[in-house]
Every structure is written in C-alpha cells, then in structure tokens.
Amino acid sequence: RGRGSTPGSFFSTSDHAASTWTTTWDRIDGRRVLPSVARNKTRKASSTRPWDLFPSHTSVRSRSIQPSPRIPTTRTKIERKKKKRRGWNARRRRRRRGAMNVGGFRNVRWNACRNRSNENEGGRKGVGRAWAKLYPNSQAYERGTLDVGDGHRIYYEQHGNRSGKPALVVHGGPGAGCYAKHAQFFDPGHYRIVLVDQRGCGQSTPRGQLVENTTSHLVQDMKRLQDHLDIQSWVLFGGSWGVTLSLAFACAYPERTEAMVLRGICLMRPVEIDWTFGGGASVLRPKAWSGFLQHLEVKEREDPLRSYHKRLLSEDSQVRDAATKAWQSWEMSLFITPRDLTQVWDGEKWEFQSTQQKGGKEEKGPSSSQPSKPEPEKKNAETPQPAIEGKADPNMPSSVAQAMLTAHYSVNHAFLDPNYLLDNVDRFRHIPTVMVHGLYDLVCPMRTAYDLHKRWPEAELRIVSGGHSMYDPAVQAELVRSLDQIRDRKPIRPAPMH
C-alpha cells in the first residue's frame, strides 16, 4: 500500500518515480531498516524500492532488516566532512565500549582492563591507555626456600597459573629483593610467575652475607631453582641490575631462556659505575652529590665508592646506618624525574613541590636532604649486631643489606670483565628480547642501552618518556605491553638502529 493511500489501492511505479518522496531511515547495527515516521532525520529516495510501496503498521523495531542498495548522491565538501566526523565519533564510542576491533591487540587489552579500578598505582589518574594499568594483585600459591649451598638459602614465591608460561622476575639493586606487586605486570591467567630473593637480601638467609656472593653464584642459583621447579625454560623479566643478571644467565644457559623483557639497561661496566658513584651524575644533581660527599672525610672523597664500601662494612652499627642513609639519599635523587618534582628555595631551606595533581590540590613534600623537622629516633627492640665481611646479621635492616650488596658488586664490577656481555652477544642473539629504557633515566645512562642495541640490533629497544622506576607510567605501560606481546606470541622483529 502506498503512503497516504487508502487500503487496497496501489501506486504505479511511474507515479512513484515522478513524485517527490521523503523517506525516513533508521539504522540498527549499521544497516538500514524499513521507513519510519517516528524519526526526524529524512533522506530523499532517488529510486523505487519494492519495500517502500508496502509500509507496515507495526513498530519499527519489530520490522525485518532489509538490505539497501547504494544511493548515488552528490555531497558537498562540508557534508563529506560532517559524515567523516560522525564516523570518527561513532568509532570512539564503540572503542570506549570495547566493541571495536575485538581481535586487535589494543582492544583485547582494553577489554581485559576496562573493569579495573581507575585509581591505578604508579600511573596518572585519567591519563594513558587502558593497557598501561597493572593486573590485579594475586596471592602466592606456593612459598618456599631452596638450599643453594655455601650456607645460603634463597626464598621464592609462585603466582598466577600453575600450568602457565613460566616467567622469572630478576630484581635489581643488587639487594633490592622481590615484592608481590612485581607479579602484577603479568597476566595471572597465562603466566606462572616466579619471584625470588637473591643471596643475602629480602627473605633469603643469611641476610647481608657477602661471602660466596658473586654473579656466577647467582646464575647457578637461578639454574638450581629452575630445576627444582621442573621448568625447562622461562621468560626473564629483569630491571637495572636484573638486566645484567638476566643477560649473564642467558649467556650461560641460552637453551633455558625463552624470551626476555629488560628495563633500565645496565651492564655494570666501570664507566656506568663511575657515572653513578664516581661523580658523573653530579652534573645533573649537584646538590645531592654535595650531600653525598659531605658524609665522608676530606681524604675519603677522592674515591667515594670505596669509602662508602668500607663504612658499610664497619663493625659499628651507627656508622653503617648513617652511611646507608646518605647512600640511599643519593640513589633516590637519581630516581626523581624532572616532571615529578620542582625544587624551591623559600629563603631558609630547599623544598620539593610535586607537579602532579591529586584530588585537585598540589602535593608538597619536604626535601629529602634537609627535612623541615628533625626525624625522631627509632627505637628498635633488637639492636643490630656488628656485621663484617664474611659474617651476616639476621637482624640487619633490609636497607643496610641492600646498600652493602650494591657497594659489594659495584666495587668488584659485578665480578665480570668490562665488556663480557657485549662480547658474548652471539650466545643469546636469537632470544626474542624487548628492552625498555626511560629517556630521563639518571641511574642507568642512555649510552648503555645504545651500546647494547648496536651490538644486538635483533632486540627491540623502546625509548619512553620516563625515568628509572618500573612504576613510571610510560615505563610501566611498555613493560605490560611487552609481556602481553610475548603472551600473544606476536613476533618481535624491529628494524636495526643506525
């Protein structure tokens, strides 16, 4: 029946083509449906369609979807721009709902993360892509210790999927230890995540033991743990000092290493150690370096690293604690990126003011080198016992143990030849590897990442706008993305850097 005609009467095709008809179109899932009077947007029909001659009195939603032929129309430049803009907005809306390109990598991560909390630790509120967030915290399904000989027992945990892809977190420091939050970089439904504290740190015993504690010992500990857990090969996830140890393991056991994700490239070469503890980084942090030297005597300032190493091994616990505090203040000054804090002189003291907003108010914090108020002395129930080389202290604070181990490995250049890892790249060249390095990383200079990638162009080097911390938003996003890339078995074939 024709529109406006009495029931039973029909329009001829010639009459319909000759007359001017305004037809309203509805869209369901991007397809045109039968005409409806209930819509406001109209479109002129340029040809006769059989279903236009028989409108239905039922609801538009109940009508069957009909295919529509292409309608040749002449559009102006403004109309084409409007249509293009409408398409962009529609794609944005579908992407926000997670309904666009579901098979793609980006949207798979979006769908996996869209139900997570917006308050992302280590990330900016409301900034960044959805896959930048960490995975939810998971409980360890196994905890234990392993006797690795020489009087050492290392502590380990397992998270995630028991039958998933094995992955080992190689922590930095040396002596920083592993934390449960490290497992949140992995997809717990796919990875079997192994956390381990290296010799002398964390929950491994004895704490602070430096005897029989070298890079080769730590590599053998990783191999023993791999055999103990019945793992044939695993993914290595290392950062800073963990990069050196991961590469050393891959060099010794390339057949037991499936892939690597490395953050903050460090090879523990003399030039890198001199940058951190020899005055190289002082050109960027002169005030912090001045405080680092003021803790030493005038004669000791000629070689700050060995002077601090001697103080950290002192039998006097007060000397050790004071050296540890000055040591950590210098290290933490290198962790701060230029965009995080602004240093302001108020006429009496230096004060750090945060440039990040939280809750609509600017965060302010006192300077780490000169606090606004003196810190109260901590009274411990158990007084730390003297620690000398070859003897460990079960009551030693973890911060002291970390400073001791860092100085121990730095003084001895990680017990490796200066270019050992660079000269043996061919042993692990075939292993798929992603290297993530922060542009503002002051702990590990960019030169190290460039030198390694120049020898190893098969690895993928990703330079991000971040610092040294693995929880920096840009660094965190790339680490999660790299691990998901390995999870999805996507090839890593970067172009060589020239």
PDB file of C-alpha atoms in Angstrom, residues 182-448:
ATOM      1  CA  HIS A 182      56.087  -7.313  40.683  1.00  0.00           C
ATOM      2  CA  ALA A 183      53.695 -10.101  39.720  1.00  0.00           C
ATOM      3  CA  GLN A 184      51.070  -7.555  38.649  1.00  0.00           C
ATOM      4  CA  PHE A 185      52.964  -6.850  35.411  1.00  0.00           C
ATOM      5  CA  PHE A 186      51.977 -10.333  34.203  1.00  0.00           C
ATOM      6  CA  ASP A 187      48.654 -11.749  33.091  1.00  0.00           C
ATOM      7  CA  PRO A 188      47.895 -14.110  36.005  1.00  0.00           C
ATOM      8  CA  GLY A 189      45.713 -16.287  33.805  1.00  0.00           C
ATOM      9  CA  HIS A 190      48.538 -17.032  31.390  1.00  0.00           C
ATOM     10  CA  TYR A 191      51.859 -16.770  33.268  1.00  0.00           C
ATOM     11  CA  ARG A 192      53.381 -18.885  36.001  1.00  0.00           C
ATOM     12  CA  ILE A 193      55.208 -16.087  37.835  1.00  0.00           C
ATOM     13  CA  VAL A 194      58.248 -16.891  39.972  1.00  0.00           C
ATOM     14  CA  LEU A 195      59.595 -14.304  42.431  1.00  0.00           C
ATOM     15  CA  VAL A 196      62.949 -14.938  44.091  1.00  0.00           C
ATOM     16  CA  ASP A 197      65.167 -13.026  46.515  1.00  0.00           C
ATOM     17  CA  GLN A 198      68.816 -13.259  45.554  1.00  0.00           C
ATOM     18  CA  ARG A 199      71.525 -14.235  48.004  1.00  0.00           C
ATOM     19  CA  GLY A 200      71.822 -12.104  51.112  1.00  0.00           C
ATOM     20  CA  CYS A 201      68.702  -9.943  50.629  1.00  0.00           C
ATOM     21  CA  GLY A 202      64.967  -9.978  51.145  1.00  0.00           C
ATOM     22  CA  GLN A 203      63.801 -13.129  52.908  1.00  0.00           C
ATOM     23  CA  SER A 204      66.818 -15.153  51.795  1.00  0.00           C
ATOM     24  CA  THR A 205      69.228 -16.151  54.520  1.00  0.00           C
ATOM     25  CA  PRO A 206      71.682 -15.240  55.848  1.00  0.00           C
ATOM     26  CA  ARG A 207      70.907 -11.580  55.264  1.00  0.00           C
ATOM     27  CA  GLY A 208      73.871  -9.422  54.280  1.00  0.00           C
ATOM     28  CA  GLN A 209      76.188 -12.349  53.623  1.00  0.00           C
ATOM     29  CA  LEU A 210      78.837 -11.317  51.100  1.00  0.00           C
ATOM     30  CA  VAL A 211      80.950 -14.468  51.102  1.00  0.00           C
ATOM     31  CA  GLU A 212      80.285 -16.725  48.094  1.00  0.00           C
ATOM     32  CA  ASN A 213      78.078 -13.983  46.669  1.00  0.00           C
ATOM     33  CA  THR A 214      79.064 -13.231  43.059  1.00  0.00           C
ATOM     34  CA  THR A 215      77.343 -13.052  39.693  1.00  0.00           C
ATOM     35  CA  SER A 216      78.286 -16.630  38.823  1.00  0.00           C
ATOM     36  CA  HIS A 217      76.805 -17.833  42.138  1.00  0.00           C
ATOM     37  CA  LEU A 218      73.527 -16.040  41.395  1.00  0.00           C
ATOM     38  CA  VAL A 219      73.369 -17.529  37.898  1.00  0.00           C
ATOM     39  CA  GLN A 220      73.805 -21.009  39.324  1.00  0.00           C
ATOM     40  CA  ASP A 221      71.097 -20.268  41.902  1.00  0.00           C
ATOM     41  CA  MET A 222      68.678 -19.430  39.085  1.00  0.00           C
ATOM     42  CA  LYS A 223      69.559 -22.702  37.354  1.00  0.00           C
ATOM     43  CA  ARG A 224      69.021 -24.694  40.573  1.00  0.00           C
ATOM     44  CA  LEU A 225      65.665 -23.012  41.133  1.00  0.00           C
ATOM     45  CA  GLN A 226      64.660 -23.791  37.552  1.00  0.00           C
ATOM     46  CA  ASP A 227      65.462 -27.466  38.068  1.00  0.00           C
ATOM     47  CA  HIS A 228      63.773 -27.502  41.472  1.00  0.00           C
ATOM     48  CA  LEU A 229      60.523 -26.182  39.980  1.00  0.00           C
ATOM     49  CA  ASP A 230      60.800 -28.528  36.955  1.00  0.00           C
ATOM     50  CA  ILE A 231      60.889 -25.670  34.442  1.00  0.00           C
ATOM     51  CA  GLN A 232      62.568 -26.252  31.096  1.00  0.00           C
ATOM     52  CA  SER A 233      62.716 -22.598  30.003  1.00  0.00           C
ATOM     53  CA  TRP A 234      61.257 -19.332  31.192  1.00  0.00           C
ATOM     54  CA  VAL A 235      60.781 -15.673  30.360  1.00  0.00           C
ATOM     55  CA  LEU A 236      63.210 -13.385  32.190  1.00  0.00           C
ATOM     56  CA  PHE A 237      61.830 -10.065  33.456  1.00  0.00           C
ATOM     57  CA  GLY A 238      64.763  -8.025  34.755  1.00  0.00           C
ATOM     58  CA  GLY A 239      65.392  -4.388  35.584  1.00  0.00           C
ATOM     59  CA  SER A 240      68.558  -2.375  36.248  1.00  0.00           C
ATOM     60  CA  TRP A 241      70.977  -4.820  37.913  1.00  0.00           C
ATOM     61  CA  GLY A 242      68.472  -7.506  36.961  1.00  0.00           C
ATOM     62  CA  VAL A 243      69.328  -6.793  33.309  1.00  0.00           C
ATOM     63  CA  THR A 244      72.972  -7.720  33.926  1.00  0.00           C
ATOM     64  CA  LEU A 245      71.997 -10.887  35.766  1.00  0.00           C
ATOM     65  CA  SER A 246      69.408 -11.870  33.133  1.00  0.00           C
ATOM     66  CA  LEU A 247      71.922 -11.466  30.316  1.00  0.00           C
ATOM     67  CA  ALA A 248      74.514 -13.418  32.297  1.00  0.00           C
ATOM     68  CA  PHE A 249      72.029 -16.279  32.705  1.00  0.00           C
ATOM     69  CA  ALA A 250      71.080 -16.161  29.013  1.00  0.00           C
ATOM     70  CA  CYS A 251      74.765 -16.226  28.123  1.00  0.00           C
ATOM     71  CA  ALA A 252      75.374 -19.299  30.285  1.00  0.00           C
ATOM     72  CA  TYR A 253      72.095 -21.126  29.511  1.00  0.00           C
ATOM     73  CA  PRO A 254      70.592 -19.806  26.257  1.00  0.00           C
ATOM     74  CA  GLU A 255      68.611 -23.020  25.755  1.00  0.00           C
ATOM     75  CA  ARG A 256      66.826 -22.451  29.099  1.00  0.00           C
ATOM     76  CA  THR A 257      65.741 -18.886  28.218  1.00  0.00           C
ATOM     77  CA  GLU A 258      62.594 -18.428  26.111  1.00  0.00           C
ATOM     78  CA  ALA A 259      62.397 -14.609  25.959  1.00  0.00           C
ATOM     79  CA  MET A 260      63.471 -11.524  27.885  1.00  0.00           C
ATOM     80  CA  VAL A 261      61.885  -8.205  28.843  1.00  0.00           C
ATOM     81  CA  LEU A 262      64.549  -5.852  30.193  1.00  0.00           C
ATOM     82  CA  ARG A 263      64.054  -2.451  31.808  1.00  0.00           C
ATOM     83  CA  GLY A 264      66.712   0.192  32.597  1.00  0.00           C
ATOM     84  CA  ILE A 265      69.621  -1.310  30.646  1.00  0.00           C
ATOM     85  CA  CYS A 266      72.633  -1.848  32.895  1.00  0.00           C
ATOM     86  CA  LEU A 267      75.788  -3.879  32.198  1.00  0.00           C
ATOM     87  CA  MET A 268      77.769  -2.916  35.343  1.00  0.00           C
ATOM     88  CA  ARG A 269      80.716  -1.666  33.302  1.00  0.00           C
ATOM     89  CA  PRO A 270      83.275   0.597  35.010  1.00  0.00           C
ATOM     90  CA  VAL A 271      82.034   3.602  33.038  1.00  0.00           C
ATOM     91  CA  GLU A 272      78.493   3.045  34.332  1.00  0.00           C
ATOM     92  CA  ILE A 273      79.601   2.610  37.941  1.00  0.00           C
ATOM     93  CA  ASP A 274      81.741   5.729  37.678  1.00  0.00           C
ATOM     94  CA  TRP A 275      78.718   7.624  36.361  1.00  0.00           C
ATOM     95  CA  THR A 276      76.678   6.776  39.464  1.00  0.00           C
ATOM     96  CA  PHE A 277      79.272   6.715  42.242  1.00  0.00           C
ATOM     97  CA  GLY A 278      82.250   8.474  40.691  1.00  0.00           C
ATOM     98  CA  GLY A 279      80.782  11.910  40.085  1.00  0.00           C
ATOM     99  CA  GLY A 280      79.450  11.565  36.538  1.00  0.00           C
ATOM    100  CA  ALA A 281      75.833  12.188  37.507  1.00  0.00           C
ATOM    101  CA  SER A 282      76.843  15.093  39.748  1.00  0.00           C
ATOM    102  CA  VAL A 283      76.492  17.478  36.796  1.00  0.00           C
ATOM    103  CA  LEU A 284      72.725  16.815  36.904  1.00  0.00           C
ATOM    104  CA  ARG A 285      72.306  16.516  40.673  1.00  0.00           C
ATOM    105  CA  PRO A 286      74.995  18.812  42.135  1.00  0.00           C
ATOM    106  CA  LYS A 287      73.229  19.480  45.434  1.00  0.00           C
ATOM    107  CA  ALA A 288      72.510  15.819  46.129  1.00  0.00           C
ATOM    108  CA  TRP A 289      76.100  14.901  45.204  1.00  0.00           C
ATOM    109  CA  SER A 290      77.412  17.551  47.592  1.00  0.00           C
ATOM    110  CA  GLY A 291      75.390  15.967  50.402  1.00  0.00           C
ATOM    111  CA  PHE A 292      76.700  12.552  49.390  1.00  0.00           C
ATOM    112  CA  LEU A 293      80.310  13.761  49.775  1.00  0.00           C
ATOM    113  CA  GLN A 294      79.737  15.729  52.960  1.00  0.00           C
ATOM    114  CA  HIS A 295      79.172  12.493  54.837  1.00  0.00           C
ATOM    115  CA  LEU A 296      82.799  11.496  54.126  1.00  0.00           C
ATOM    116  CA  GLU A 297      86.076  12.871  55.361  1.00  0.00           C
ATOM    117  CA  VAL A 298      88.086  15.064  53.026  1.00  0.00           C
ATOM    118  CA  LYS A 299      90.566  12.286  52.230  1.00  0.00           C
ATOM    119  CA  GLU A 300      87.772   9.781  51.627  1.00  0.00           C
ATOM    120  CA  ARG A 301      86.173  11.949  48.939  1.00  0.00           C
ATOM    121  CA  GLU A 302      88.851  11.009  46.417  1.00  0.00           C
ATOM    122  CA  ASP A 303      87.189   7.599  45.989  1.00  0.00           C
ATOM    123  CA  PRO A 304      83.621   7.835  47.337  1.00  0.00           C
ATOM    124  CA  LEU A 305      82.611   4.312  46.316  1.00  0.00           C
ATOM    125  CA  ARG A 306      85.379   2.513  48.210  1.00  0.00           C
ATOM    126  CA  SER A 307      84.987   4.861  51.166  1.00  0.00           C
ATOM    127  CA  TYR A 308      81.296   4.062  51.478  1.00  0.00           C
ATOM    128  CA  HIS A 309      82.010   0.376  50.962  1.00  0.00           C
ATOM    129  CA  LYS A 310      84.383   0.484  53.921  1.00  0.00           C
ATOM    130  CA  ARG A 311      81.860   2.310  56.112  1.00  0.00           C
ATOM    131  CA  LEU A 312      79.045  -0.090  55.205  1.00  0.00           C
ATOM    132  CA  LEU A 313      81.214  -2.988  56.393  1.00  0.00           C
ATOM    133  CA  SER A 314      82.017  -1.276  59.692  1.00  0.00           C
ATOM    134  CA  GLU A 315      81.547  -3.117  62.968  1.00  0.00           C
ATOM    135  CA  ASP A 316      79.791  -0.065  64.395  1.00  0.00           C
ATOM    136  CA  SER A 317      76.079  -0.204  63.621  1.00  0.00           C
ATOM    137  CA  GLN A 318      75.733   3.600  63.883  1.00  0.00           C
ATOM    138  CA  VAL A 319      78.398   4.100  61.222  1.00  0.00           C
ATOM    139  CA  ARG A 320      76.648   1.588  58.965  1.00  0.00           C
ATOM    140  CA  ASP A 321      73.218   3.161  59.441  1.00  0.00           C
ATOM    141  CA  ALA A 322      74.486   6.698  58.784  1.00  0.00           C
ATOM    142  CA  ALA A 323      76.306   5.573  55.642  1.00  0.00           C
ATOM    143  CA  THR A 324      73.200   3.726  54.459  1.00  0.00           C
ATOM    144  CA  LYS A 325      71.038   6.827  54.890  1.00  0.00           C
ATOM    145  CA  ALA A 326      73.449   9.005  52.888  1.00  0.00           C
ATOM    146  CA  TRP A 327      73.839   6.277  50.252  1.00  0.00           C
ATOM    147  CA  GLN A 328      70.103   5.911  49.731  1.00  0.00           C
ATOM    148  CA  SER A 329      69.549   9.684  49.634  1.00  0.00           C
ATOM    149  CA  TRP A 330      71.939   9.919  46.694  1.00  0.00           C
ATOM    150  CA  GLU A 331      70.370   6.971  44.896  1.00  0.00           C
ATOM    151  CA  MET A 332      66.834   8.286  45.345  1.00  0.00           C
ATOM    152  CA  SER A 333      67.824  11.702  43.982  1.00  0.00           C
ATOM    153  CA  LEU A 334      68.577   9.952  40.677  1.00  0.00           C
ATOM    154  CA  PHE A 335      65.171   8.279  40.633  1.00  0.00           C
ATOM    155  CA  ILE A 336      63.296  11.592  40.558  1.00  0.00           C
ATOM    156  CA  THR A 337      62.374  12.639  37.033  1.00  0.00           C
ATOM    157  CA  PRO A 338      62.261  16.339  36.080  1.00  0.00           C
ATOM    158  CA  ARG A 339      58.484  16.311  35.604  1.00  0.00           C
ATOM    159  CA  ASP A 340      57.728  14.860  39.045  1.00  0.00           C
ATOM    160  CA  LEU A 341      59.070  17.463  41.468  1.00  0.00           C
ATOM    161  CA  THR A 342      60.079  21.107  41.496  1.00  0.00           C
ATOM    162  CA  GLN A 343      62.789  22.171  43.932  1.00  0.00           C
ATOM    163  CA  VAL A 344      62.062  25.540  45.536  1.00  0.00           C
ATOM    164  CA  TRP A 345      64.191  27.678  47.901  1.00  0.00           C
ATOM    165  CA  ASP A 346      61.997  29.524  50.403  1.00  0.00           C
ATOM    166  CA  GLY A 347      64.831  31.551  51.942  1.00  0.00           C
ATOM    167  CA  GLU A 348      65.645  29.059  54.678  1.00  0.00           C
ATOM    168  CA  LYS A 349      65.613  25.594  53.181  1.00  0.00           C
ATOM    169  CA  TRP A 350      65.056  23.668  49.960  1.00  0.00           C
ATOM    170  CA  GLU A 351      61.635  22.131  49.470  1.00  0.00           C
ATOM    171  CA  PHE A 352      60.342  19.691  46.857  1.00  0.00           C
ATOM    172  CA  GLN A 353      56.926  20.541  45.425  1.00  0.00           C
ATOM    173  CA  SER A 354      55.089  17.910  43.417  1.00  0.00           C
ATOM    174  CA  THR A 355      53.958  18.899  39.947  1.00  0.00           C
ATOM    175  CA  GLN A 356      51.310  16.152  39.868  1.00  0.00           C
ATOM    176  CA  GLN A 357      47.795  16.965  40.981  1.00  0.00           C
ATOM    177  CA  LYS A 358      45.854  14.704  43.288  1.00  0.00           C
ATOM    178  CA  GLY A 359      42.361  15.480  44.418  1.00  0.00           C
ATOM    179  CA  GLY A 360      42.571  18.969  42.920  1.00  0.00           C
ATOM    180  CA  LYS A 361      45.379  20.057  45.272  1.00  0.00           C
ATOM    181  CA  GLU A 362      49.098  20.233  44.687  1.00  0.00           C
ATOM    182  CA  GLU A 363      51.156  17.872  46.787  1.00  0.00           C
ATOM    183  CA  LYS A 364      54.093  19.311  48.688  1.00  0.00           C
ATOM    184  CA  GLY A 365      56.779  17.382  50.467  1.00  0.00           C
ATOM    185  CA  PRO A 366      59.900  18.360  52.412  1.00  0.00           C
ATOM    186  CA  SER A 367      63.298  17.965  50.867  1.00  0.00           C
ATOM    187  CA  SER A 368      64.903  14.590  51.421  1.00  0.00           C
ATOM    188  CA  SER A 369      68.301  16.189  52.049  1.00  0.00           C
ATOM    189  CA  GLN A 370      67.060  18.730  54.608  1.00  0.00           C
ATOM    190  CA  PRO A 371      63.773  17.827  56.294  1.00  0.00           C
ATOM    191  CA  SER A 372      61.674  20.598  57.753  1.00  0.00           C
ATOM    192  CA  LYS A 373      61.530  18.865  61.129  1.00  0.00           C
ATOM    193  CA  PRO A 374      64.083  16.533  62.683  1.00  0.00           C
ATOM    194  CA  GLU A 375      63.023  12.908  62.441  1.00  0.00           C
ATOM    195  CA  PRO A 376      62.524  11.165  65.776  1.00  0.00           C
ATOM    196  CA  GLU A 377      64.993   8.432  66.576  1.00  0.00           C
ATOM    197  CA  LYS A 378      63.624   4.955  66.040  1.00  0.00           C
ATOM    198  CA  LYS A 379      63.883   2.644  68.980  1.00  0.00           C
ATOM    199  CA  ASN A 380      64.242  -0.950  67.955  1.00  0.00           C
ATOM    200  CA  ALA A 381      63.636  -3.773  70.343  1.00  0.00           C
ATOM    201  CA  GLU A 382      66.550  -5.652  68.833  1.00  0.00           C
ATOM    202  CA  THR A 383      69.806  -3.754  68.368  1.00  0.00           C
ATOM    203  CA  PRO A 384      71.614  -4.734  65.149  1.00  0.00           C
ATOM    204  CA  GLN A 385      74.806  -6.645  65.721  1.00  0.00           C
ATOM    205  CA  PRO A 386      78.086  -5.700  64.060  1.00  0.00           C
ATOM    206  CA  ALA A 387      78.475  -7.035  60.527  1.00  0.00           C
ATOM    207  CA  ILE A 388      81.811  -7.612  58.855  1.00  0.00           C
ATOM    208  CA  GLU A 389      82.694  -9.280  55.598  1.00  0.00           C
ATOM    209  CA  GLY A 390      82.069 -12.983  55.939  1.00  0.00           C
ATOM    210  CA  LYS A 391      79.513 -12.644  58.722  1.00  0.00           C
ATOM    211  CA  ALA A 392      75.796 -11.955  58.356  1.00  0.00           C
ATOM    212  CA  ASP A 393      73.303 -10.433  60.741  1.00  0.00           C
ATOM    213  CA  PRO A 394      69.756 -11.865  60.910  1.00  0.00           C
ATOM    214  CA  ASN A 395      68.525  -8.608  62.490  1.00  0.00           C
ATOM    215  CA  MET A 396      70.103  -6.360  59.878  1.00  0.00           C
ATOM    216  CA  PRO A 397      67.629  -3.926  58.250  1.00  0.00           C
ATOM    217  CA  SER A 398      66.950  -4.676  54.624  1.00  0.00           C
ATOM    218  CA  SER A 399      68.079  -1.169  53.635  1.00  0.00           C
ATOM    219  CA  VAL A 400      71.515  -1.771  55.125  1.00  0.00           C
ATOM    220  CA  ALA A 401      71.781  -5.153  53.405  1.00  0.00           C
ATOM    221  CA  GLN A 402      70.844  -3.609  50.058  1.00  0.00           C
ATOM    222  CA  ALA A 403      73.439  -0.836  50.400  1.00  0.00           C
ATOM    223  CA  MET A 404      76.095  -3.405  51.352  1.00  0.00           C
ATOM    224  CA  LEU A 405      75.301  -5.637  48.378  1.00  0.00           C
ATOM    225  CA  THR A 406      75.172  -2.726  45.933  1.00  0.00           C
ATOM    226  CA  ALA A 407      78.559  -1.466  47.106  1.00  0.00           C
ATOM    227  CA  HIS A 408      79.930  -5.035  47.108  1.00  0.00           C
ATOM    228  CA  TYR A 409      79.014  -5.637  43.466  1.00  0.00           C
ATOM    229  CA  SER A 410      79.909  -2.100  42.347  1.00  0.00           C
ATOM    230  CA  VAL A 411      83.415  -2.190  43.815  1.00  0.00           C
ATOM    231  CA  ASN A 412      84.065  -5.535  42.115  1.00  0.00           C
ATOM    232  CA  HIS A 413      82.380  -4.522  38.804  1.00  0.00           C
ATOM    233  CA  ALA A 414      79.877  -7.374  39.225  1.00  0.00           C
ATOM    234  CA  PHE A 415      82.781  -9.849  39.035  1.00  0.00           C
ATOM    235  CA  LEU A 416      82.661  -9.608  35.233  1.00  0.00           C
ATOM    236  CA  ASP A 417      85.087  -8.401  32.590  1.00  0.00           C
ATOM    237  CA  PRO A 418      84.251  -4.845  31.439  1.00  0.00           C
ATOM    238  CA  ASN A 419      82.797  -5.933  28.063  1.00  0.00           C
ATOM    239  CA  TYR A 420      81.936  -9.547  28.880  1.00  0.00           C
ATOM    240  CA  LEU A 421      78.249  -9.310  27.955  1.00  0.00           C
ATOM    241  CA  LEU A 422      78.843  -7.190  24.856  1.00  0.00           C
ATOM    242  CA  ASP A 423      81.486  -9.586  23.572  1.00  0.00           C
ATOM    243  CA  ASN A 424      79.203 -12.617  24.068  1.00  0.00           C
ATOM    244  CA  VAL A 425      76.032 -11.277  22.474  1.00  0.00           C
ATOM    245  CA  ASP A 426      76.154 -14.051  19.866  1.00  0.00           C
ATOM    246  CA  ARG A 427      75.294 -16.614  22.539  1.00  0.00           C
ATOM    247  CA  PHE A 428      71.846 -15.100  23.177  1.00  0.00           C
ATOM    248  CA  ARG A 429      71.269 -13.147  19.969  1.00  0.00           C
ATOM    249  CA  HIS A 430      68.456 -15.484  18.877  1.00  0.00           C
ATOM    250  CA  ILE A 431      66.386 -14.969  22.045  1.00  0.00           C
ATOM    251  CA  PRO A 432      63.372 -12.629  21.491  1.00  0.00           C
ATOM    252  CA  THR A 433      64.011  -9.581  23.666  1.00  0.00           C
ATOM    253  CA  VAL A 434      62.384  -6.232  24.342  1.00  0.00           C
ATOM    254  CA  MET A 435      64.460  -3.517  26.035  1.00  0.00           C
ATOM    255  CA  VAL A 436      62.599  -0.609  27.653  1.00  0.00           C
ATOM    256  CA  HIS A 437      64.621   2.430  28.690  1.00  0.00           C
ATOM    257  CA  GLY A 438      63.466   5.740  30.139  1.00  0.00           C
ATOM    258  CA  LEU A 439      64.576   8.912  28.450  1.00  0.00           C
ATOM    259  CA  TYR A 440      65.063  10.567  31.855  1.00  0.00           C
ATOM    260  CA  ASP A 441      66.828   7.608  33.475  1.00  0.00           C
ATOM    261  CA  LEU A 442      69.704   9.054  35.504  1.00  0.00           C
ATOM    262  CA  VAL A 443      70.689   5.803  37.221  1.00  0.00           C
ATOM    263  CA  CYS A 444      71.488   3.899  34.019  1.00  0.00           C
ATOM    264  CA  PRO A 445      72.696   6.268  31.283  1.00  0.00           C
ATOM    265  CA  MET A 446      71.201   6.013  27.814  1.00  0.00           C
ATOM    266  CA  ARG A 447      74.623   5.226  26.387  1.00  0.00           C
ATOM    267  CA  THR A 448      74.447   1.698  27.799  1.00  0.00           C
TER     268      THR A 448
END
